[in-house]
C-alpha cells in the first residue's frame, strides 16, 4: 500500500512531500531525489523498486527545489542550508516511525547533500544504517567533510566522466582511512566506506557492506 506523507519541517518552510510504500516493516529505504532527477525517473524509481521487492518499507522524497532554476542558480551557501535542514528533518522523522532493523539511505547528486547532513548530525545509528551515494556532489560542497563525520558504512558510486573526478578528489580519498577506492576506466568509481572515512593513521580496516 502506498500513501502520501507530509513531513513537518523544523523551519517555516512548507511540509516536505513523500510517497511511502509499506513493506514488511523490518527495514526502511529512504530515497532522496537528485538534481533534475526525481524519484519518478528511471534510476531512482528502479532503485526504490528493488528495495520494495525485497520487503522494505520505502519512502520516496520530493524536493520542490530540485528543478527550480532560480534556486539552483543561487550561491552555494544559499543552497546548502535548506538542503541540509531538509535532509535532517526527513531522516529524523522517518527513522522515528518505528525501530527498524536496518535503514537504507539512497540518494543522487543533490540528495547526497541532504543525506550527508543527516549522517553528520548523528541522526542514524551506524550499526543499523547503510548509505548509498549515487553520483555524490563531492567537490565545492560540504559533503566530503560530512561523510567523514559519520562512523558507519556506505558505498559511493561516481562516473569517471563526472566533474568531481579530479586529482584533488582522488588525493583526498587516498588520504582517508577506512575507505577503499576502486576504479573501472570509462565506467565508474566505487568508494566503499567501512566505519567512516578518517585521516589515515595506521592500517585501514578492510571495507565491507553488510
XYZ file of N, CA, C and O in Angstrom:
840
model
N 0.845 -1.196 0.000
C 0.000 0.000 0.000
C 0.877 1.241 0.000
O 1.841 1.331 0.762
N 0.573 2.182 -0.887
C 1.335 3.420 -0.983
C 0.457 4.591 -0.550
O -0.717 4.673 -0.922
N 1.031 5.481 0.241
C 0.280 6.644 0.699
C 1.184 7.871 0.672
O 2.422 7.754 0.644
N 0.567 9.040 0.671
C 1.321 10.291 0.703
C 1.681 10.632 2.138
O 0.879 10.436 3.059
N 2.907 11.126 2.318
C 3.365 11.578 3.629
C 3.700 13.053 3.557
O 4.261 13.534 2.571
N 3.360 13.767 4.598
C 3.765 15.162 4.755
C 4.669 15.230 5.979
O 4.250 14.921 7.093
N 5.919 15.595 5.752
C 6.915 15.611 6.817
C 7.065 17.038 7.332
O 7.441 17.937 6.570
N 6.765 17.273 8.604
C 6.834 18.647 9.137
C 8.272 19.144 9.165
O 9.175 18.444 9.640
N 8.516 20.353 8.652
C 9.872 20.903 8.667
C 10.182 21.565 10.011
O 9.280 21.931 10.764
N 11.462 21.706 10.296
C 11.864 22.374 11.533
C 11.931 23.890 11.344
O 12.146 24.629 12.296
N 11.765 24.347 10.103
C 11.780 25.776 9.796
C 10.384 26.183 9.335
O 9.437 25.412 9.423
N 10.253 27.388 8.829
C 8.952 27.870 8.382
C 8.594 27.451 6.976
O 7.593 27.914 6.435
N 9.382 26.547 6.371
C 9.091 26.092 5.018
C 7.854 25.193 4.990
O 7.454 24.638 6.005
N 7.259 25.014 3.813
C 6.113 24.098 3.708
C 6.530 22.665 4.036
O 7.716 22.325 3.961
N 5.577 21.812 4.394
C 5.905 20.409 4.686
C 6.570 19.729 3.496
O 6.275 20.039 2.338
N 7.460 18.805 3.787
C 8.124 18.030 2.742
C 7.198 16.896 2.312
O 6.472 16.327 3.127
N 7.252 16.575 1.034
C 6.344 15.582 0.473
C 7.073 14.265 0.197
O 8.217 14.259 -0.260
N 6.415 13.154 0.472
C 6.989 11.839 0.200
C 5.874 10.864 -0.120
O 4.714 11.059 0.275
N 6.227 9.810 -0.856
C 5.327 8.684 -1.067
C 5.878 7.506 -0.288
O 7.037 7.123 -0.472
N 5.064 6.936 0.582
C 5.507 5.849 1.456
C 4.807 4.563 1.074
O 3.571 4.501 1.017
N 5.601 3.537 0.803
C 5.068 2.215 0.486
C 5.404 1.271 1.624
O 6.582 1.089 1.962
N 4.383 0.686 2.234
C 4.590 -0.212 3.360
C 5.019 -1.586 2.862
O 4.438 -2.135 1.924
N 6.046 -2.122 3.499
C 6.507 -3.465 3.204
C 6.316 -4.358 4.413
O 5.251 -4.356 5.030
N 7.373 -5.087 4.774
C 7.293 -5.989 5.921
C 7.524 -5.278 7.250
O 7.307 -5.861 8.312
N 8.008 -4.030 7.199
C 8.171 -3.255 8.422
C 9.455 -3.505 9.188
O 9.624 -2.974 10.283
N 10.374 -4.310 8.622
C 11.636 -4.578 9.320
C 12.755 -3.648 8.862
O 13.634 -3.291 9.632
N 12.727 -3.278 7.568
C 13.763 -2.411 7.021
C 13.101 -1.254 6.288
O 11.997 -1.377 5.763
N 13.816 -0.129 6.265
C 13.302 1.088 5.624
C 14.317 1.589 4.605
O 15.506 1.701 4.912
N 13.848 1.894 3.408
C 14.672 2.533 2.387
C 14.175 3.959 2.186
O 13.011 4.167 1.858
N 15.057 4.930 2.424
C 14.736 6.341 2.206
C 15.438 6.774 0.929
O 16.669 6.723 0.844
N 14.669 7.182 -0.073
C 15.220 7.541 -1.381
C 15.080 9.046 -1.579
O 13.963 9.580 -1.583
N 16.217 9.725 -1.721
C 16.245 11.185 -1.836
C 16.563 11.578 -3.277
O 17.494 11.036 -3.877
N 15.815 12.514 -3.851
C 15.964 12.842 -5.269
C 17.241 13.610 -5.581
O 17.852 14.226 -4.714
N 17.600 13.545 -6.853
C 18.779 14.263 -7.316
C 18.404 15.531 -8.057
O 17.228 15.878 -8.203
N 19.411 16.218 -8.527
C 19.230 17.441 -9.304
C 18.564 17.094 -10.632
O 19.127 16.369 -11.452
N 17.343 17.588 -10.823
C 16.563 17.280 -12.019
C 16.461 15.773 -12.245
O 16.388 15.303 -13.376
N 16.469 15.027 -11.171
C 16.404 13.570 -11.279
C 15.604 13.045 -10.094
O 16.161 12.563 -9.106
N 14.280 13.160 -10.189
C 13.413 12.803 -9.076
C 13.209 11.312 -8.931
O 13.699 10.502 -9.731
N 12.463 10.939 -7.927
C 12.222 9.521 -7.636
C 11.288 8.872 -8.648
O 11.067 7.658 -8.592
N 10.731 9.676 -9.573
C 9.903 9.120 -10.637
C 10.710 8.867 -11.902
O 10.181 8.354 -12.886
N 11.994 9.212 -11.893
C 12.874 8.968 -13.041
C 13.465 7.563 -12.945
O 13.523 6.977 -11.860
N 13.948 7.016 -14.067
C 14.328 5.589 -14.091
C 15.320 5.143 -13.029
O 15.120 4.084 -12.412
N 16.391 5.905 -12.769
C 17.413 5.437 -11.835
C 16.850 5.231 -10.433
O 16.954 4.138 -9.854
N 16.258 6.271 -9.874
C 15.756 6.162 -8.502
C 14.451 5.371 -8.416
O 14.206 4.703 -7.413
N 13.651 5.427 -9.458
C 12.432 4.625 -9.472
C 12.782 3.141 -9.428
O 12.206 2.363 -8.656
N 13.759 2.749 -10.247
C 14.186 1.359 -10.258
C 14.854 0.943 -8.970
O 14.659 -0.183 -8.478
N 15.638 1.848 -8.389
C 16.314 1.548 -7.127
C 15.297 1.327 -6.011
O 15.395 0.369 -5.240
N 14.321 2.222 -5.920
C 13.288 2.068 -4.886
C 12.518 0.769 -5.080
O 12.196 0.075 -4.107
N 12.248 0.430 -6.330
C 11.501 -0.797 -6.608
C 12.270 -2.035 -6.149
O 11.664 -3.011 -5.678
N 13.593 -2.018 -6.279
C 14.407 -3.140 -5.815
C 14.230 -3.369 -4.312
O 14.065 -4.502 -3.854
N 14.270 -2.282 -3.559
C 14.108 -2.400 -2.107
C 12.686 -2.817 -1.739
O 12.477 -3.583 -0.794
N 11.715 -2.317 -2.479
C 10.325 -2.707 -2.211
C 10.124 -4.203 -2.463
O 9.457 -4.888 -1.671
N 10.721 -4.716 -3.532
C 10.586 -6.143 -3.823
C 11.271 -6.989 -2.753
O 10.893 -8.151 -2.537
N 12.272 -6.422 -2.084
C 12.959 -7.137 -1.006
C 12.181 -7.070 0.310
O 12.635 -7.603 1.320
N 11.030 -6.396 0.309
C 10.198 -6.337 1.502
C 10.395 -5.117 2.369
O 9.801 -5.016 3.455
N 11.215 -4.169 1.915
C 11.464 -2.964 2.707
C 10.282 -1.998 2.624
O 9.634 -1.882 1.581
N 10.027 -1.283 3.716
C 9.232 -0.069 3.624
C 10.058 0.919 2.798
O 11.292 0.938 2.900
N 9.426 1.729 1.988
C 10.173 2.668 1.144
C 9.518 4.042 1.164
O 8.298 4.156 1.017
N 10.333 5.059 1.347
C 9.874 6.452 1.301
C 10.597 7.165 0.172
O 11.831 7.235 0.166
N 9.842 7.653 -0.795
C 10.411 8.375 -1.942
C 10.112 9.857 -1.752
O 8.960 10.280 -1.769
N 11.173 10.634 -1.577
C 11.023 12.061 -1.280
C 10.899 12.894 -2.548
O 11.365 12.507 -3.620
N 10.295 14.058 -2.397
C 10.235 15.057 -3.462
C 10.678 16.386 -2.877
O 10.094 16.849 -1.893
N 11.725 16.984 -3.453
C 12.186 18.307 -3.038
C 11.740 19.304 -4.100
O 12.095 19.161 -5.276
N 10.979 20.335 -3.695
C 10.433 21.261 -4.681
C 11.507 22.063 -5.402
O 11.279 22.583 -6.491
N 12.702 22.172 -4.816
C 13.754 22.976 -5.447
C 14.658 22.147 -6.363
O 15.574 22.692 -6.975
N 14.425 20.868 -6.491
C 15.305 20.014 -7.294
C 15.283 20.390 -8.776
O 16.198 20.043 -9.516
N 14.214 21.107 -9.200
C 14.141 21.552 -10.585
C 13.808 23.039 -10.672
O 13.321 23.522 -11.688
N 14.087 23.755 -9.588
C 13.828 25.194 -9.525
C 15.063 25.936 -10.030
O 16.089 25.989 -9.351
N 14.976 26.517 -11.206
C 16.142 27.148 -11.828
C 16.684 28.301 -10.981
O 17.895 28.493 -10.885
N 15.801 29.081 -10.356
C 16.254 30.210 -9.534
C 17.053 29.704 -8.336
O 18.110 30.246 -7.996
N 16.549 28.657 -7.692
C 17.262 28.095 -6.540
C 18.594 27.497 -6.966
O 19.624 27.693 -6.313
N 18.585 26.759 -8.059
C 19.803 26.084 -8.500
C 20.866 27.070 -8.957
O 22.057 26.752 -8.960
N 20.454 28.283 -9.306
C 21.417 29.290 -9.721
C 21.897 30.168 -8.584
O 22.744 31.048 -8.786
N 21.399 29.940 -7.377
C 21.795 30.747 -6.211
C 23.184 30.360 -5.744
O 23.685 29.272 -6.045
N 23.861 31.257 -4.999
C 25.184 30.924 -4.445
C 25.119 29.667 -3.582
O 24.081 29.350 -2.986
N 26.245 28.962 -3.502
C 26.291 27.678 -2.813
C 25.761 27.710 -1.397
O 24.979 26.844 -0.995
N 26.149 28.727 -0.615
C 25.732 28.788 0.784
C 24.216 28.866 0.906
O 23.616 28.303 1.828
N 23.559 29.561 -0.040
C 22.109 29.684 -0.002
C 21.424 28.368 -0.366
O 20.274 28.139 0.003
N 22.122 27.514 -1.099
C 21.574 26.209 -1.450
C 21.797 25.188 -0.338
O 20.903 24.426 0.006
N 23.012 25.172 0.217
C 23.381 24.110 1.152
C 22.534 24.118 2.427
O 22.196 23.060 2.958
N 22.193 25.311 2.913
C 21.466 25.381 4.183
C 20.107 24.697 4.123
O 19.825 23.797 4.932
N 19.209 25.052 3.184
C 17.910 24.353 3.156
C 18.035 22.878 2.805
O 17.270 22.046 3.303
N 19.004 22.522 1.951
C 19.198 21.111 1.592
C 19.588 20.315 2.830
O 19.080 19.214 3.073
N 20.497 20.865 3.629
C 20.948 20.177 4.838
C 19.819 20.068 5.858
O 19.615 19.010 6.472
N 19.082 21.158 6.059
C 17.983 21.152 7.034
C 16.922 20.129 6.626
O 16.429 19.346 7.456
N 16.573 20.104 5.344
C 15.567 19.154 4.874
C 16.035 17.711 5.071
O 15.246 16.838 5.461
N 17.301 17.455 4.797
C 17.821 16.106 4.987
C 17.720 15.655 6.430
O 17.293 14.522 6.714
N 18.067 16.535 7.341
C 17.979 16.182 8.763
C 16.525 15.976 9.184
O 16.212 15.043 9.943
N 15.611 16.824 8.696
C 14.199 16.687 9.049
C 13.623 15.374 8.521
O 12.886 14.674 9.228
N 13.953 15.036 7.279
C 13.431 13.818 6.652
C 13.891 12.577 7.412
O 13.084 11.714 7.788
N 15.191 12.478 7.642
C 15.730 11.278 8.278
C 15.240 11.160 9.722
O 14.884 10.073 10.188
N 15.196 12.273 10.434
C 14.722 12.237 11.826
C 13.274 11.773 11.895
O 12.904 10.941 12.733
N 12.425 12.289 11.018
C 11.002 11.942 11.050
C 10.769 10.486 10.659
O 10.059 9.743 11.352
N 11.365 10.055 9.546
C 11.108 8.700 9.054
C 11.731 7.643 9.957
O 11.145 6.575 10.170
N 12.905 7.920 10.506
C 13.559 6.948 11.380
C 12.796 6.760 12.687
O 12.913 5.723 13.338
N 12.020 7.777 13.076
C 11.280 7.711 14.341
C 9.940 6.982 14.201
O 9.263 6.745 15.207
N 9.555 6.609 12.988
C 8.254 5.965 12.806
C 8.206 4.605 13.495
O 7.183 4.189 13.997
N 9.331 3.896 13.492
C 9.448 2.629 14.213
C 10.929 2.280 14.308
O 11.755 2.867 13.619
N 11.268 1.319 15.156
C 12.656 0.896 15.307
C 12.960 -0.148 14.240
O 12.679 -1.338 14.412
N 13.500 0.302 13.129
C 13.811 -0.598 12.029
C 15.113 -1.361 12.301
O 16.049 -0.822 12.901
N 15.165 -2.607 11.823
C 16.391 -3.384 11.947
C 17.497 -2.804 11.067
O 18.687 -2.880 11.397
N 17.125 -2.252 9.933
C 18.083 -1.653 9.011
C 17.428 -0.472 8.313
O 16.262 -0.536 7.933
N 18.168 0.614 8.184
C 17.717 1.779 7.414
C 18.702 1.993 6.272
O 19.915 2.130 6.495
N 18.185 2.001 5.066
C 18.984 2.253 3.872
C 18.722 3.688 3.411
O 17.568 4.082 3.244
N 19.773 4.443 3.205
C 19.658 5.802 2.677
C 20.252 5.799 1.274
O 21.435 5.510 1.092
N 19.432 6.108 0.275
C 19.865 6.079 -1.121
C 19.560 7.432 -1.733
O 18.456 7.967 -1.580
N 20.524 8.001 -2.423
C 20.298 9.337 -2.954
C 21.164 9.590 -4.173
O 22.095 8.852 -4.464
N 20.854 10.677 -4.861
C 21.597 11.061 -6.048
C 21.881 12.552 -6.021
O 21.017 13.346 -5.669
N 23.103 12.931 -6.393
C 23.565 14.318 -6.544
C 23.060 15.226 -5.421
O 23.537 15.154 -4.297
N 22.051 16.041 -5.678
C 21.552 16.976 -4.665
C 21.137 16.247 -3.383
O 21.410 16.700 -2.275
N 20.511 15.100 -3.529
C 20.085 14.328 -2.369
C 21.231 13.814 -1.532
O 21.070 13.536 -0.339
N 22.424 13.672 -2.148
C 23.571 13.202 -1.369
C 23.956 14.217 -0.295
O 24.472 13.846 0.761
N 23.711 15.493 -0.569
C 23.988 16.530 0.427
C 23.001 16.428 1.592
O 23.388 16.564 2.756
N 21.737 16.171 1.280
C 20.733 16.018 2.336
C 21.093 14.861 3.252
O 21.044 14.975 4.480
N 21.461 13.729 2.639
C 21.799 12.566 3.444
C 23.085 12.797 4.229
O 23.176 12.426 5.399
N 24.077 13.420 3.604
C 25.328 13.687 4.312
C 25.116 14.534 5.550
O 25.721 14.292 6.593
N 24.242 15.530 5.448
C 23.956 16.392 6.596
C 23.298 15.608 7.717
O 23.607 15.799 8.899
N 22.373 14.706 7.358
C 21.689 13.904 8.377
C 22.659 12.956 9.073
O 22.626 12.802 10.300
N 23.545 12.335 8.306
C 24.518 11.414 8.899
C 25.511 12.164 9.776
O 25.869 11.714 10.859
N 25.957 13.318 9.307
C 26.912 14.124 10.068
C 26.323 14.573 11.402
O 27.047 14.709 12.396
N 25.005 14.775 11.429
C 24.334 15.228 12.652
C 24.101 14.099 13.643
O 23.558 14.329 14.729
N 24.477 12.874 13.283
C 24.326 11.752 14.201
C 22.897 11.258 14.340
O 22.529 10.694 15.372
N 22.075 11.435 13.296
C 20.667 11.049 13.377
C 20.441 9.569 13.086
O 19.319 9.086 13.227
N 21.481 8.870 12.654
C 21.329 7.464 12.280
C 22.281 6.599 13.098
O 23.460 6.940 13.247
N 21.772 5.486 13.602
C 22.622 4.541 14.333
C 23.535 3.838 13.327
O 23.033 3.141 12.441
N 24.855 4.013 13.425
C 25.759 3.448 12.416
C 25.619 1.948 12.230
O 25.739 1.438 11.112
N 25.346 1.222 13.311
C 25.271 -0.234 13.199
C 24.017 -0.692 12.447
O 23.947 -1.827 11.956
N 23.012 0.186 12.320
C 21.769 -0.199 11.651
C 21.563 0.508 10.322
O 20.551 0.278 9.645
N 22.486 1.372 9.943
C 22.287 2.222 8.770
C 23.327 1.939 7.696
O 24.509 1.764 7.996
N 22.886 1.907 6.451
C 23.774 1.781 5.308
C 23.460 2.908 4.335
O 22.296 3.188 4.045
N 24.509 3.557 3.840
C 24.352 4.716 2.967
C 24.826 4.389 1.552
O 25.880 3.775 1.374
N 24.043 4.780 0.558
C 24.412 4.582 -0.840
C 24.315 5.930 -1.541
O 23.221 6.481 -1.713
N 25.483 6.468 -1.911
C 25.539 7.746 -2.618
C 25.701 7.475 -4.111
O 26.676 6.840 -4.520
N 24.775 7.953 -4.932
C 24.866 7.815 -6.380
C 25.255 9.163 -6.968
O 24.540 10.141 -6.795
N 26.395 9.206 -7.633
C 26.985 10.445 -8.166
C 26.985 11.555 -7.110
O 26.336 12.588 -7.275
N 27.699 11.355 -6.010
C 27.713 12.355 -4.934
C 28.383 13.649 -5.355
O 29.300 13.664 -6.165
N 27.881 14.749 -4.796
C 28.431 16.088 -5.068
C 29.600 16.331 -4.115
O 29.446 16.944 -3.060
N 30.777 15.865 -4.491
C 31.904 15.807 -3.556
C 32.801 17.041 -3.558
O 33.512 17.280 -2.596
N 32.817 17.804 -4.630
C 33.698 18.971 -4.693
C 32.880 20.256 -4.679
O 31.806 20.336 -5.263
N 33.384 21.255 -3.966
C 32.689 22.529 -3.880
C 31.491 22.496 -2.958
O 30.658 23.411 -2.979
N 31.365 21.440 -2.160
C 30.256 21.299 -1.220
C 30.814 20.769 0.105
O 31.946 20.286 0.157
N 30.007 20.787 1.181
C 30.481 20.232 2.469
C 30.410 18.705 2.535
O 30.744 18.120 3.570
N 29.994 18.030 1.461
C 29.662 16.610 1.561
C 30.836 15.741 1.996
O 30.678 14.853 2.839
N 32.009 15.939 1.432
C 33.137 15.077 1.780
C 33.450 15.162 3.271
O 33.752 14.161 3.919
N 33.323 16.359 3.848
C 33.531 16.534 5.283
C 32.431 15.840 6.079
O 32.697 15.180 7.084
N 31.180 15.971 5.620
C 30.072 15.323 6.318
C 30.228 13.809 6.299
O 29.952 13.138 7.294
N 30.655 13.266 5.166
C 30.864 11.829 5.075
C 31.905 11.373 6.099
O 31.786 10.301 6.686
N 32.921 12.202 6.310
C 33.953 11.869 7.275
C 33.488 11.923 8.713
O 34.098 11.309 9.593
N 32.402 12.644 8.970
C 31.875 12.747 10.339
C 31.123 11.496 10.766
O 30.883 11.288 11.962
N 30.706 10.691 9.786
C 29.836 9.554 10.082
C 30.657 8.278 10.230
O 31.431 7.928 9.336
N 30.510 7.545 11.330
C 31.334 6.362 11.572
C 30.749 5.068 11.022
O 31.158 3.982 11.426
N 29.789 5.166 10.108
C 29.143 3.968 9.591
C 29.687 3.526 8.251
O 30.743 3.967 7.799
N 28.945 2.638 7.597
C 29.364 2.037 6.336
C 28.538 2.577 5.183
O 27.375 2.905 5.345
N 29.171 2.641 4.018
C 28.450 3.148 2.872
C 29.155 2.833 1.574
O 30.266 2.309 1.556
N 28.481 3.162 0.485
C 29.002 2.955 -0.855
C 28.692 4.197 -1.678
O 27.551 4.651 -1.714
N 29.721 4.750 -2.319
C 29.523 5.892 -3.207
C 29.928 5.476 -4.616
O 30.972 4.851 -4.809
N 29.102 5.809 -5.593
C 29.361 5.448 -6.986
C 29.424 6.736 -7.802
O 28.488 7.537 -7.786
N 30.536 6.907 -8.513
C 30.793 8.158 -9.242
C 31.307 7.828 -10.631
O 32.230 7.027 -10.780
N 30.713 8.416 -11.653
C 31.179 8.194 -13.019
C 32.552 8.806 -13.242
O 32.859 9.886 -12.727
N 33.401 8.126 -14.022
C 34.744 8.663 -14.273
C 34.699 9.936 -15.108
O 35.666 10.692 -15.138
N 33.584 10.191 -15.792
C 33.431 11.434 -16.544
C 32.757 12.517 -15.717
O 32.509 13.620 -16.200
N 32.462 12.212 -14.447
C 31.812 13.186 -13.577
C 32.753 14.351 -13.309
O 33.966 14.168 -13.155
N 32.239 15.589 -13.236
C 33.097 16.751 -12.960
C 33.867 16.636 -11.654
O 34.910 17.275 -11.487
N 33.368 15.842 -10.694
C 34.067 15.684 -9.422
C 35.280 14.766 -9.517
O 36.091 14.714 -8.587
N 35.411 14.041 -10.613
C 36.547 13.129 -10.767
C 37.781 13.934 -11.163
O 38.158 14.016 -12.316
N 38.414 14.528 -10.144
C 39.580 15.384 -10.359
C 40.688 14.980 -9.402
O 40.446 14.304 -8.397
N 41.937 15.377 -9.695
C 43.066 14.952 -8.855
C 42.894 15.294 -7.382
O 43.267 14.499 -6.520
N 42.324 16.461 -7.063
C 42.183 16.837 -5.656
C 41.220 15.910 -4.918
O 41.375 15.656 -3.720
N 40.202 15.386 -5.639
C 39.299 14.435 -5.010
C 40.010 13.112 -4.760
O 39.928 12.549 -3.666
N 40.723 12.619 -5.748
C 41.429 11.346 -5.579
C 42.478 11.446 -4.480
O 42.700 10.505 -3.718
N 43.110 12.611 -4.364
C 44.098 12.810 -3.298
C 43.420 12.780 -1.929
O 43.924 12.155 -0.989
N 42.271 13.443 -1.810
C 41.558 13.464 -0.529
C 41.107 12.070 -0.139
O 41.207 11.664 1.023
N 40.624 11.300 -1.102
C 40.181 9.949 -0.808
C 41.358 9.049 -0.446
O 41.261 8.202 0.443
N 42.477 9.243 -1.124
C 43.658 8.440 -0.832
C 44.219 8.694 0.545
O 44.880 7.832 1.135
N 43.950 9.879 1.102
C 44.433 10.233 2.436
C 43.459 9.823 3.528
O 43.676 10.124 4.698
N 42.388 9.155 3.156
C 41.367 8.776 4.128
C 41.560 7.334 4.577
O 41.848 6.449 3.770
N 41.393 7.131 5.849
C 41.441 5.786 6.421
C 40.021 5.250 6.524
O 39.097 5.969 6.860
N 39.855 3.972 6.215
C 38.529 3.382 6.342
C 37.748 3.386 5.050
O 36.538 3.164 5.062
N 38.409 3.651 3.914
C 37.690 3.587 2.651
C 38.543 2.893 1.602
O 39.780 2.925 1.654
N 37.890 2.247 0.675
C 38.539 1.577 -0.436
C 38.016 2.213 -1.713
O 36.804 2.275 -1.930
N 38.911 2.699 -2.536
C 38.520 3.370 -3.777
C 38.916 2.473 -4.950
O 40.084 2.151 -5.123
N 37.937 2.064 -5.737
C 38.162 1.167 -6.862
C 37.664 1.825 -8.140
O 36.572 2.381 -8.172
N 38.482 1.749 -9.207
C 38.147 2.417 -10.463
C 37.970 1.402 -11.575
O 38.733 0.446 -11.682
N 36.955 1.599 -12.412
C 36.810 0.877 -13.663
C 36.845 1.933 -14.767
O 35.917 2.721 -14.914
N 37.920 1.972 -15.531
C 38.121 3.042 -16.504
C 36.947 3.110 -17.493
O 36.528 2.113 -18.044
N 36.459 4.321 -17.674
C 35.357 4.546 -18.591
C 33.998 4.197 -18.024
O 32.977 4.445 -18.662
N 33.983 3.616 -16.813
C 32.699 3.239 -16.235
C 32.436 4.037 -14.970
O 31.904 5.128 -15.023
N 32.852 3.493 -13.819
C 32.530 4.149 -12.557
C 33.675 4.059 -11.577
O 34.610 3.279 -11.747
N 33.606 4.885 -10.565
C 34.457 4.755 -9.394
C 33.558 4.345 -8.241
O 32.486 4.907 -8.031
N 33.978 3.342 -7.496
C 33.224 2.906 -6.320
C 34.050 3.166 -5.080
O 35.194 2.747 -4.996
N 33.500 3.881 -4.158
C 34.147 4.189 -2.887
C 33.399 3.440 -1.798
O 32.232 3.705 -1.541
N 34.049 2.473 -1.181
C 33.428 1.673 -0.137
C 33.937 2.150 1.208
O 35.147 2.154 1.462
N 33.023 2.579 2.072
C 33.396 3.116 3.376
C 33.128 2.094 4.461
O 32.061 1.482 4.511
N 34.099 1.892 5.328
C 33.942 0.995 6.457
C 34.228 1.765 7.729
O 35.335 2.256 7.932
N 33.201 1.904 8.573
C 33.352 2.666 9.814
C 33.771 4.106 9.541
O 34.512 4.699 10.293
N 33.332 4.662 8.458
C 33.574 6.065 8.178
C 34.917 6.331 7.538
O 35.783 5.472 7.449
N 35.094 7.562 7.048
C 36.358 7.981 6.459
C 37.053 8.910 7.443
O 36.468 9.881 7.896
N 38.308 8.623 7.746
C 39.068 9.441 8.678
C 40.465 9.656 8.122
O 40.918 8.873 7.282
N 41.183 10.703 8.567
C 42.564 10.877 8.127
C 43.365 9.617 8.414
O 43.249 9.015 9.473
N 44.182 9.216 7.455
C 44.914 7.967 7.574
C 45.971 8.043 8.676
O 46.752 8.969 8.750
N 45.979 7.053 9.572
C 46.995 6.951 10.621
C 47.102 5.487 11.001
O 46.448 5.010 11.915
N 47.872 4.757 10.257
C 47.996 3.331 10.504
C 47.194 2.545 9.505
O 46.574 3.103 8.589
N 47.148 1.214 9.637
C 46.473 0.370 8.651
C 44.973 0.606 8.620
O 44.357 0.903 9.635
N 44.423 0.499 7.437
C 42.992 0.706 7.257
C 42.260 -0.622 7.353
O 42.718 -1.628 6.821
N 41.105 -0.675 8.047
C 40.346 -1.921 8.091
C 39.821 -2.279 6.717
O 39.597 -1.396 5.892
N 39.621 -3.548 6.443
C 39.092 -3.983 5.159
C 37.625 -3.586 5.075
O 36.813 -4.009 5.879
N 37.259 -2.767 4.084
C 35.861 -2.332 3.971
C 34.950 -3.481 3.584
O 35.340 -4.425 2.918
N 33.702 -3.363 4.006
C 32.689 -4.344 3.601
C 31.328 -3.702 3.723
O 31.149 -2.716 4.411
N 30.373 -4.260 2.991
C 28.981 -3.830 3.095
C 28.169 -5.023 3.561
O 28.169 -6.072 2.918
N 27.504 -4.890 4.699
C 26.679 -5.972 5.219
C 25.314 -5.428 5.636
O 25.210 -4.298 6.031
